Amino acid sequence: MIRIDSVTKRYPDGTVAVDRLSLEIPDRSITVLVGPSGCGKTTTLRMINRMVEPSEGTILIDGVDSRQQPVNTLRRSMGYVIQNAGLFQHRTILDNIATVPRMLGWGKEKSRSRARELMERVGLDATLAKRYPYQLSGGQQQRVGVARALAADPPVLLMDEPFSAVDPVVRKGLQDELLRIQEELGKTIVFVTHDIDEAVKLGTMVAVMRTGGKLAQFAPPAELLSRPADAFVEDFLGADRGIRRLSFFPSAGLDLLTAPIVAVDATAEQITAAGAADTPYLLVTDADGRPLGWSEPRDLTAGEITADRLLPYGRPFVAVTDSLRAALDCAVLSPTGWAVAVDTSGRATGVVPQQAIGEAIRGAHAQTAADEARDAEPDEDGKAQKVAP
Amino acid sequence: MNVLNFINSFFSDNAHWQGYDGIPTRVGEHIQYTLMALGIAAAVGLPVGLLTGHTGRGGNTLALIATSARALPSFGLMVLMFILLGLGMAPVMIPLVVLAIPPILVTTYEAMRSVDPAPVDAARGMGMAETAVLFRVELPVALPLILSGLRSAAIQIVSTATIAAYVSFGGLGRYIIDGLYQRNYEKVVGGATLVAAMALTTLGLFWAVGRLAVSPGVRRRSAGGAAG
Ligand SMILES: Nc1ncnc2c1ncn2[C@@H]1O[C@H](COP(=O)(O)OP(=O)(O)O)[C@@H](O)[C@H]1O
Ligand SMILES: [Mg+2]
């Protein structure tokens, strides 16, 4: 475990970048440092691998002062990923990734085969191995940066705004990939970002810092959203904190209706039966069960249903695994106010109206309030189960 | 008679191809002066430039020294050294080295300073030793610029090494000085042509070294702008 113990950093020009910061970074999980620009996140991260030396206080790695070992030995035990990847432009992708193994004295072939393994792990095509960094997109370069940091299998990964410079779509891919890698490898990751959404998505624990290098709150993301410590944290979380909190409530409890679903080739009897469900709309699916659109029951005539006459259904949510946020979003997007639930292969498994989602949200809030009252002492394992947003 | 005729008759005269005043001998001497001066200048300029560039300290001092050195006229310096030190190689070498150090020093410094700091930071962060950071991370990227500094130093030496002939040394300057003295313009033009040819050869050599020594990853970047 990494323990930051009352650490202060005062730069030579007098700037106090970090002010008596104490943090316990749990093993095998992602701890995010988040806060406005200039609040001391980078300084904190760089003190962990001694790229910056603390002015006061100590940093303990597994109980031992980090100054006990030679600085380069310390750094080689921690992967380091920076914003623009910082790849060596004169080396091929493979040799970039093989850097630390080579430094540790592994043979050339062993290092390279390890590098190849990592390319696959971070989702890079093997054909990129012989390319140079300038031939890769920003997102690919960032993947190489992550692979390079993981190459010697260090227990710790330090990441400083690694995904800030790529576009939102690529960023989402990289974030999902990081969560997957973390799940597979169980690294202790310290992740710096100024983006609260990224922090909430990735963090097992989130440390919110405020200008002047002070810790504002250190909590699991669900708790951060439900109980911000003060006005600063609340403000930093943004206006839609309530909506974002829904990411932590699973949609598993929703009552999905299957009756108001008809296939495009439904018979007159099937349509009548579905209409008996007495819902304002029926969901029409293709022969495979994939949603096509909504229609009022009286507009459906057997054998004459065409997809282009249907109302759009927005974006479906994946039943059970998606969160209430996704379900609500889906209902809000749908012109009928009904959300469509699908299974992982995209087949409709049920439909649910906005009101039902609203009730589920109220239920979930009541449940968490009850849970919190029960274990008033917040403990580390008691963190809310995070579900896909 | 025009210049082309001069060149033609100079190079077709068999007598110019042999003996102590023959083209091979004079070219050999000229190469020797050039390599010596370039070697000494590089031995001084490269380490100082690499180190100051790597640490980022001493840039202003460097610029000052380089500017002063550039202000010294090579020919005057040679005459002065000749008076002070007497006949010998030193009065020839000193002005050539003084001429060559500023481009090497300043370009090497600039080349090291212009290396993207991100990979250097990444290298340090992954625990790379400082010498490895210099030689394996910064130098390969700075190499094209460093080579261009060496190249301009070499070209300047090639053309200026002709002054060696004033203090009774050899090299291609012999043809020019002797030719002027003897009013043998064929010889003057021939000598000047050889100097120009040597300068072009030097350019070609540096191009070849660049092709071999600079990584394609860097070459493309410095040639055609960066890709995202
Ligand atoms: N090398 C330095 N010298 C002086 N001040 C610095 C230095 N590095 C950072 N700072 C200052 O310390 C504060 C925190 O910086 P930093 O840790 O980079 O913040 P963040 O990563 O949260 O944006 C800022 O006010 C910044 O200007
Ligand atoms: Mg920063």
XYZ file of C-alpha atoms and ligand atoms in Angstrom:
645
model
C 0.000 0.000 0.000
C 1.081 3.545 -0.710
C 0.657 5.878 2.225
C 1.103 9.580 1.814
C 1.762 10.883 5.275
C 1.304 14.586 5.922
C 3.256 15.580 2.828
C 3.960 19.168 1.864
C 5.648 20.387 -1.306
C 7.013 23.883 -1.433
C 8.694 24.751 -4.742
C 11.840 26.912 -4.682
C 9.784 29.938 -5.759
C 7.670 29.602 -2.615
C 4.583 28.046 -4.235
C 2.988 25.572 -1.869
C 1.717 22.995 -4.355
C 0.703 20.360 -1.801
C -0.183 21.175 1.770
C 0.021 18.542 4.521
C -1.684 15.913 2.407
C -2.395 12.493 3.856
C -3.847 9.682 1.785
C -3.961 5.931 2.024
C -4.004 4.460 -1.429
C -5.546 0.992 -1.313
C -3.837 -1.864 -3.155
C -5.192 -3.369 -6.356
C -7.663 -0.613 -7.090
C -7.859 2.696 -8.902
C -7.425 5.786 -6.778
C -8.195 8.995 -8.622
C -6.791 12.405 -7.727
C -9.162 15.000 -9.115
C -9.442 18.757 -8.779
C -9.173 22.025 -10.663
C -6.044 22.866 -12.627
C -3.100 23.839 -10.421
C -4.417 22.190 -7.265
C -1.350 19.984 -6.916
C -2.445 16.686 -8.481
C 0.619 16.275 -10.680
C 2.926 17.281 -7.853
C 1.320 14.688 -5.580
C 1.628 11.967 -8.204
C 5.243 12.841 -8.966
C 6.154 12.721 -5.309
C 5.143 9.056 -5.257
C 7.905 8.122 -7.726
C 10.166 10.894 -6.465
C 10.180 12.882 -9.677
C 9.460 15.593 -7.121
C 10.909 15.332 -3.627
C 8.531 16.232 -0.770
C 9.568 19.206 1.337
C 7.986 17.689 4.438
C 6.338 14.427 5.364
C 6.947 10.910 4.127
C 5.601 8.551 1.543
C 5.529 4.928 2.582
C 5.438 2.060 0.125
C 4.303 -1.107 1.901
C 5.306 0.499 5.134
C 8.806 1.517 4.013
C 9.888 5.117 3.437
C 10.214 5.549 -0.347
C 13.589 7.239 0.206
C 15.013 3.977 1.521
C 15.674 2.547 -1.905
C 17.625 3.977 -4.850
C 15.402 6.331 -6.801
C 15.656 4.421 -10.086
C 14.817 1.113 -8.414
C 11.718 2.758 -6.987
C 10.713 4.176 -10.358
C 11.211 0.880 -12.150
C 8.686 -0.678 -9.791
C 6.065 1.858 -10.868
C 4.707 2.286 -14.364
C 4.415 5.933 -15.375
C 2.003 7.236 -18.003
C 1.775 10.900 -18.983
C -0.647 13.038 -20.927
C 0.758 12.881 -24.439
C 2.171 9.397 -23.953
C 5.733 10.714 -24.284
C 6.773 7.962 -26.667
C 10.327 7.759 -27.958
C 9.882 8.850 -31.543
C 13.110 7.206 -32.728
C 12.025 3.782 -31.537
C 9.454 1.447 -33.015
C 6.291 0.744 -31.061
C 7.665 -2.635 -30.018
C 10.936 -1.158 -28.775
C 9.116 1.627 -26.971
C 7.153 -0.952 -25.026
C 10.254 -3.066 -24.402
C 12.134 -0.143 -22.807
C 11.843 -1.037 -19.128
C 12.413 -4.792 -19.588
C 15.562 -3.902 -21.547
C 16.610 -1.539 -18.768
C 16.121 -4.340 -16.263
C 18.489 -6.484 -18.283
C 16.049 -8.858 -19.946
C 17.291 -10.239 -23.257
C 16.255 -8.578 -26.493
C 14.008 -11.409 -27.626
C 12.376 -11.912 -24.263
C 11.691 -8.168 -23.990
C 10.184 -8.073 -27.441
C 7.948 -11.053 -26.958
C 6.779 -9.495 -23.720
C 6.116 -6.265 -25.638
C 4.081 -8.188 -28.200
C 2.024 -9.716 -25.415
C 1.289 -6.246 -24.040
C 0.278 -4.853 -27.400
C -2.434 -7.455 -27.443
C -3.405 -6.739 -23.853
C -3.984 -3.035 -24.509
C -5.803 -3.688 -27.771
C -3.130 -2.736 -30.286
C -2.979 -4.585 -33.566
C 0.209 -6.644 -33.972
C 0.842 -5.026 -37.356
C 1.691 -1.774 -35.572
C 4.763 -3.312 -33.912
C 7.242 -2.106 -36.504
C 5.734 1.360 -36.870
C 7.054 4.572 -35.377
C 5.023 6.754 -32.997
C 4.308 9.432 -35.628
C 2.415 6.813 -37.628
C -0.114 6.253 -34.819
C -3.216 8.178 -33.789
C -3.309 9.921 -30.426
C -5.428 7.171 -28.918
C -3.114 4.448 -30.199
C -0.082 6.320 -28.863
C -1.737 6.482 -25.464
C -2.300 2.715 -25.554
C 1.398 2.274 -26.294
C 2.116 4.512 -23.298
C 0.042 2.238 -21.082
C 1.640 -0.903 -22.544
C 5.114 0.562 -21.978
C 4.265 1.313 -18.357
C 2.985 -2.241 -17.828
C 5.861 -3.981 -19.608
C 7.901 -5.007 -16.597
C 4.738 -5.909 -14.675
C 5.122 -3.285 -11.926
C 2.663 -3.536 -9.055
C 1.922 0.203 -9.250
C 0.816 2.376 -12.150
C 0.992 6.177 -11.966
C -1.067 7.963 -14.600
C -1.135 11.738 -15.103
C -4.120 12.845 -17.192
C -3.380 10.033 -19.644
C -6.606 10.421 -21.620
C -7.079 14.184 -21.525
C -5.681 14.885 -24.972
C -7.833 12.485 -26.974
C -11.351 13.000 -28.274
C -14.331 11.857 -26.149
C -15.108 8.708 -28.143
C -11.521 7.466 -28.018
C -11.309 8.498 -24.373
C -14.298 6.347 -23.476
C -12.648 3.381 -25.214
C -9.417 3.938 -23.323
C -11.243 4.241 -20.006
C -13.135 0.998 -20.581
C -9.870 -0.659 -21.553
C -8.190 0.570 -18.386
C -11.010 -0.811 -16.242
C -10.701 -4.133 -18.030
C -6.913 -4.222 -17.617
C -7.234 -3.312 -13.956
C -9.726 -6.137 -13.486
C -7.400 -8.609 -15.194
C -4.119 -7.523 -13.642
C -5.136 -6.058 -10.284
C -2.657 -3.180 -10.358
C -2.562 -0.413 -7.803
C -3.332 2.587 -9.979
C -3.048 6.243 -9.039
C -4.836 8.235 -11.709
C -4.786 12.024 -12.048
C -7.536 13.862 -13.915
C -9.313 17.211 -13.827
C -12.462 15.581 -15.206
C -14.902 14.624 -12.453
C -16.840 12.303 -14.771
C -13.662 10.379 -15.504
C -12.904 10.265 -11.783
C -16.347 8.910 -10.947
C -16.181 6.372 -13.741
C -12.713 5.000 -12.995
C -12.160 5.514 -9.309
C -12.594 2.935 -6.598
C -11.643 5.802 -4.333
C -11.622 9.450 -5.377
C -9.530 12.152 -3.722
C -10.915 15.599 -4.493
C -8.242 18.261 -4.087
C -8.697 21.983 -3.860
C -6.387 24.795 -4.900
C -3.488 25.110 -2.512
C -2.881 21.382 -2.498
C -5.380 20.460 0.209
C -7.526 17.367 0.333
C -11.213 18.262 0.169
C -12.711 14.770 0.331
C -11.538 11.184 -0.018
C -14.375 8.777 -0.673
C -15.772 6.174 -3.060
C -17.503 7.910 -5.988
C -21.032 6.950 -4.946
C -20.487 8.511 -1.563
C -18.924 11.574 -3.152
C -22.066 12.060 -5.206
C -24.498 11.374 -2.401
C -22.651 13.177 0.371
C -20.214 15.839 -0.817
C -18.138 17.008 2.148
C -18.585 20.713 1.543
C -19.686 23.405 -0.889
C -16.428 23.203 -2.852
C -16.830 19.489 -3.566
C -20.507 19.930 -4.341
C -19.692 22.727 -6.755
C -16.914 20.712 -8.337
C -19.233 17.741 -8.852
C -21.400 19.929 -11.047
C -25.094 20.571 -11.437
C -26.218 17.109 -12.510
C -24.841 15.290 -9.501
C -28.231 13.685 -8.871
C -28.448 12.281 -12.360
C -24.873 11.044 -12.298
C -25.478 9.324 -9.014
C -27.968 7.114 -10.790
C -24.964 5.436 -12.435
C -24.499 3.614 -9.164
C -28.029 2.188 -9.036
C -28.481 -0.995 -11.059
C -31.477 -1.359 -13.351
C -31.921 -4.949 -12.202
C -34.887 -4.016 -10.006
C -36.938 -2.565 -12.847
C -40.181 -4.346 -13.727
C -39.898 -4.976 -17.441
C -43.125 -5.492 -19.365
C -43.008 -8.013 -22.181
C -46.687 -7.994 -23.145
C -46.620 -4.778 -25.260
C -44.024 -6.219 -27.674
C -45.030 -7.526 -31.115
C -42.936 -8.825 -33.975
C -43.148 -7.140 -37.362
C -44.746 -10.292 -38.784
C -47.283 -10.643 -35.964
C -50.698 -12.093 -36.665
C -53.913 -10.157 -35.993
C -54.481 -12.238 -32.835
C -51.008 -11.475 -31.508
C -51.581 -7.756 -32.062
C -54.922 -7.894 -30.285
C -53.345 -9.801 -27.393
C -50.567 -7.241 -27.078
C -53.099 -4.420 -27.224
C -54.849 -6.020 -24.266
C -51.876 -4.994 -22.143
C -53.549 -1.597 -22.269
C -50.366 0.411 -22.794
C -50.453 3.512 -24.995
C -47.825 2.103 -27.326
C -46.612 -1.259 -28.583
C -42.974 -1.954 -29.385
C -42.461 -3.549 -32.792
C -39.435 -5.774 -33.246
C -37.984 -7.466 -36.301
C -38.323 -11.239 -36.732
C -35.169 -11.667 -34.588
C -36.589 -9.669 -31.723
C -34.531 -6.501 -32.259
C -36.489 -3.299 -31.612
C -37.728 -1.368 -34.662
C -39.974 1.313 -33.157
C -43.173 2.229 -31.360
C -46.701 2.368 -32.613
C -50.145 2.966 -31.166
C -51.996 -0.370 -31.051
C -54.787 0.834 -33.398
C -52.279 1.767 -36.107
C -51.046 -1.811 -36.417
C -52.597 -4.102 -39.016
C -51.299 -7.651 -39.353
C -49.158 -8.142 -42.425
C -48.952 -4.406 -43.145
C -46.484 -3.243 -40.509
C -43.604 -1.266 -42.018
C -40.644 0.031 -40.058
C -40.769 3.518 -41.564
C -44.202 4.282 -40.085
C -43.036 3.575 -36.521
C -41.966 6.109 -33.875
C -38.231 5.962 -33.060
C -37.289 4.272 -29.791
C -34.133 6.250 -28.982
C -31.332 4.222 -27.491
C -32.104 1.000 -25.622
C -30.423 0.083 -22.335
C -29.013 -3.302 -21.475
C -31.308 -4.937 -18.964
C -29.860 -5.688 -15.498
C -26.237 -4.636 -16.195
C -26.897 -1.026 -17.207
C -27.649 1.490 -14.487
C -30.844 3.361 -13.748
C -29.129 6.346 -15.344
C -28.980 4.532 -18.670
C -32.592 3.417 -18.316
C -33.776 6.924 -17.482
C -31.753 8.389 -20.319
C -33.376 5.909 -22.644
C -36.883 6.813 -21.499
C -36.136 10.525 -21.796
C -34.796 10.058 -25.326
C -37.752 8.020 -26.449
C -40.619 10.159 -27.854
C -43.113 7.838 -26.197
C -41.536 8.180 -22.754
C -40.984 4.430 -22.637
C -37.554 2.860 -22.400
C -36.584 -0.297 -24.285
C -34.498 -2.915 -22.499
C -32.377 -5.278 -24.590
C -30.099 -8.212 -23.866
C -26.405 -8.138 -24.766
C -27.149 -9.305 -28.304
C -29.584 -6.428 -28.848
C -32.902 -8.326 -28.621
C -35.704 -6.542 -26.805
C -36.346 -8.122 -23.407
C -38.953 -5.693 -22.183
C -40.201 -2.138 -22.008
C -40.636 0.194 -19.062
C -42.309 3.608 -18.693
C -40.689 6.714 -17.192
C -42.908 6.568 -14.111
C -41.682 3.069 -13.244
C -38.069 4.260 -13.524
C -38.895 7.199 -11.285
C -40.297 4.827 -8.686
C -37.216 2.632 -8.926
C -35.025 5.707 -8.316
C -37.006 6.661 -5.243
C -36.741 3.072 -4.053
C -32.991 3.017 -4.580
C -32.549 6.270 -2.671
C -34.565 4.926 0.213
C -32.492 1.743 0.161
C -29.140 3.606 0.290
C -30.415 5.867 3.047
C -31.354 2.780 5.034
C -27.972 1.155 4.322
C -26.127 4.268 5.363
C -28.104 4.528 8.551
C -27.301 0.887 9.311
C -23.546 1.203 8.966
C -23.161 4.804 10.090
C -19.462 4.013 10.403
C -18.396 4.142 6.736
C -16.017 1.290 6.081
C -13.783 0.748 3.097
C -15.440 -2.382 1.803
C -18.868 -0.870 2.001
C -18.515 0.967 -1.280
C -21.450 0.885 -3.628
C -21.391 -1.606 -6.421
C -20.576 0.327 -9.558
C -22.586 -0.527 -12.653
C -22.069 0.641 -16.198
C -23.523 4.136 -16.700
C 38.786 32.060 -72.780
C 35.994 31.425 -70.400
C 35.876 29.675 -67.064
C 34.790 26.353 -68.532
C 37.843 26.316 -70.754
C 40.047 27.049 -67.758
C 38.503 24.162 -65.888
C 38.793 21.875 -68.874
C 42.445 22.550 -69.526
C 43.341 22.430 -65.823
C 41.879 19.025 -65.323
C 43.032 17.557 -68.635
C 46.666 18.477 -68.012
C 48.377 15.245 -66.995
C 51.004 17.149 -65.037
C 48.292 18.267 -62.595
C 47.560 14.691 -61.594
C 50.915 13.677 -60.158
C 53.729 14.736 -57.883
C 53.787 16.777 -54.709
C 51.703 19.515 -56.365
C 49.308 17.066 -58.048
C 45.566 17.077 -57.468
C 45.521 13.829 -55.411
C 48.195 15.151 -53.050
C 46.559 18.553 -52.611
C 43.097 17.041 -52.139
C 44.579 14.616 -49.604
C 46.169 17.470 -47.676
C 42.974 19.452 -47.761
C 40.996 16.496 -46.436
C 43.570 16.026 -43.733
C 43.309 19.664 -42.546
C 39.554 19.502 -42.679
C 39.264 16.281 -40.692
C 41.732 17.479 -38.114
C 40.033 20.821 -37.581
C 36.556 19.263 -37.590
C 37.712 16.553 -35.190
C 39.109 19.041 -32.703
C 36.104 21.353 -33.002
C 33.697 18.444 -32.524
C 35.693 17.124 -29.577
C 35.199 20.479 -27.896
C 31.801 21.537 -29.216
C 29.815 18.294 -29.009
C 30.346 17.398 -25.340
C 29.887 20.977 -24.191
C 26.800 21.417 -26.363
C 25.297 18.079 -25.299
C 25.858 18.742 -21.634
C 24.679 22.335 -21.550
C 21.702 21.404 -23.713
C 20.832 18.445 -21.501
C 20.997 20.416 -18.273
C 19.671 23.627 -19.817
C 22.345 25.635 -18.048
C 24.913 27.967 -19.579
C 22.969 28.794 -22.719
C 23.666 32.523 -22.475
C 27.383 32.045 -21.903
C 27.467 29.751 -24.903
C 25.760 32.296 -27.133
C 28.235 34.961 -26.019
C 31.283 32.807 -26.717
C 29.878 31.753 -30.079
C 29.177 35.323 -31.143
C 32.666 36.473 -30.164
C 34.267 33.549 -31.960
C 32.284 34.341 -35.091
C 33.514 37.917 -34.999
C 37.152 36.807 -35.341
C 38.397 36.921 -38.936
C 40.019 33.582 -39.750
C 42.744 35.020 -41.917
C 43.745 37.691 -39.375
C 43.730 35.113 -36.607
C 46.014 32.871 -38.612
C 48.509 35.653 -39.290
C 48.462 36.585 -35.618
C 49.043 32.959 -34.579
C 51.798 32.683 -37.161
C 53.555 35.690 -35.660
C 53.051 34.408 -32.123
C 53.744 30.709 -32.642
C 55.912 30.652 -35.724
C 55.692 28.192 -38.551
C 53.694 25.080 -37.777
C 50.345 23.397 -37.943
C 48.919 25.265 -34.940
C 48.541 28.671 -36.617
C 46.496 26.934 -39.337
C 44.404 24.757 -37.044
C 43.502 27.402 -34.476
C 41.518 29.672 -36.828
C 39.802 26.677 -38.434
C 38.794 25.268 -35.071
C 37.660 28.687 -33.859
C 35.593 28.953 -37.005
C 34.008 25.522 -36.594
C 33.205 25.473 -32.889
C 30.347 28.032 -32.865
C 28.061 26.241 -35.347
C 28.691 22.883 -33.661
C 28.281 24.211 -30.131
C 25.262 26.395 -30.738
C 23.396 23.906 -32.930
C 24.074 21.027 -30.545
C 22.825 23.105 -27.638
C 19.742 24.171 -29.576
C 19.145 20.613 -30.788
C 19.159 19.282 -27.245
C 16.924 22.088 -26.009
C 14.387 21.482 -28.747
C 13.859 17.828 -27.821
C 10.253 17.266 -26.715
C 10.357 17.249 -22.891
C 7.554 14.662 -22.582
C 9.570 11.561 -23.594
C 12.439 12.777 -21.417
C 10.058 13.067 -18.477
C 8.648 9.624 -19.270
C 12.169 8.168 -19.438
C 13.136 9.596 -16.063
C 9.809 8.495 -14.612
C 10.436 4.908 -15.657
C 13.767 4.976 -13.878
C 16.215 5.526 -16.722
C 19.679 6.665 -15.639
C 20.629 10.221 -16.566
C 23.346 9.221 -19.059
C 20.902 6.879 -20.759
C 18.365 9.702 -20.951
C 20.986 11.832 -22.697
C 22.323 9.239 -25.125
C 19.278 7.035 -25.752
C 16.397 9.465 -25.535
C 17.608 12.979 -26.325
C 20.551 12.402 -28.667
C 18.735 10.219 -31.229
C 16.041 12.860 -31.570
C 18.481 15.788 -31.613
C 20.737 14.041 -34.125
C 19.441 15.611 -37.361
C 20.033 19.122 -36.025
C 23.395 18.196 -34.525
C 24.464 16.771 -37.872
C 23.397 19.960 -39.597
C 25.667 21.919 -37.215
C 28.568 19.602 -37.977
C 27.789 19.913 -41.660
C 27.940 23.686 -41.756
C 31.121 23.585 -39.686
C 32.648 21.123 -42.148
C 31.698 23.205 -45.172
C 33.161 26.332 -43.630
C 36.374 24.497 -42.828
C 36.626 23.124 -46.370
C 36.414 26.572 -47.897
C 38.529 28.325 -45.283
C 41.300 25.695 -45.161
C 42.648 27.339 -48.304
C 44.329 29.907 -46.047
C 46.825 27.245 -44.984
C 48.647 27.942 -48.227
C 49.477 31.496 -47.069
C 51.730 30.078 -44.391
C 53.399 27.704 -46.816
C 51.253 24.679 -46.136
C 49.569 22.582 -48.802
C 45.952 21.898 -49.558
C 43.827 23.254 -52.350
C 44.694 26.819 -51.359
C 48.078 26.247 -52.994
C 46.527 26.338 -56.465
C 44.650 29.511 -55.737
C 47.500 31.405 -54.112
C 50.187 30.179 -56.458
C 47.893 30.730 -59.424
C 47.178 34.301 -58.394
C 50.859 34.961 -57.805
C 51.841 33.414 -61.149
C 48.843 34.985 -62.893
C 47.940 31.430 -63.893
C 44.149 31.751 -63.834
C 43.671 28.206 -65.048
C 45.205 27.082 -61.780
C 43.108 29.518 -59.714
C 39.882 28.378 -61.290
C 40.916 24.726 -61.046
C 41.663 25.107 -57.337
C 38.389 26.918 -56.676
C 36.505 24.217 -58.583
C 38.124 21.533 -56.452
C 37.168 23.376 -53.259
C 33.577 23.636 -54.479
C 33.558 19.950 -55.404
C 34.846 19.063 -51.964
C 32.159 21.154 -50.329
C 29.518 19.334 -52.369
C 31.056 15.976 -51.484
C 30.908 16.977 -47.834
C 27.211 17.752 -48.232
C 26.681 14.355 -49.818
C 28.569 12.593 -47.067
C 26.500 14.240 -44.365
C 23.337 13.342 -46.198
C 24.464 9.707 -46.262
C 25.380 9.742 -42.573
C 21.965 11.206 -41.822
C 20.264 8.422 -43.757
C 22.201 5.790 -41.839
C 22.295 7.246 -38.349
C 18.947 8.982 -37.944
C 15.983 6.764 -37.093
C 13.164 6.801 -39.679
C 10.837 7.774 -36.843
C 12.785 10.986 -36.326
C 13.613 11.619 -39.971
C 9.970 11.682 -40.976
C 9.092 13.931 -38.084
C 11.764 16.518 -38.900
C 11.132 16.318 -42.627
C 7.386 16.451 -42.918
C 5.823 17.732 -39.717
C 4.373 15.650 -36.948
C 1.415 13.351 -37.223
C -0.983 13.567 -34.240
N 8.432 23.254 -10.882
C 7.582 24.120 -10.317
N 8.047 25.266 -9.769
C 7.191 26.137 -9.179
N 5.866 25.967 -9.083
C 5.339 24.847 -9.617
C 6.166 23.868 -10.257
N 5.384 22.861 -10.690
C 4.124 23.196 -10.343
N 4.088 24.379 -9.690
C 2.921 25.047 -9.128
O 2.365 24.212 -8.151
C 0.966 24.214 -8.216
C 0.443 22.813 -8.446
O 0.863 22.358 -9.721
P 0.482 20.932 -10.282
O 0.860 19.903 -9.291
O 1.086 20.812 -11.627
O -1.102 21.052 -10.376
P -2.154 20.186 -11.215
O -1.471 18.972 -11.741
O -3.221 19.884 -10.247
O -2.657 21.082 -12.302
C 0.590 25.198 -9.309
O 0.330 26.438 -8.727
C 1.827 25.268 -10.150
O 1.944 26.520 -10.754
Mg -1.235 18.339 -13.796
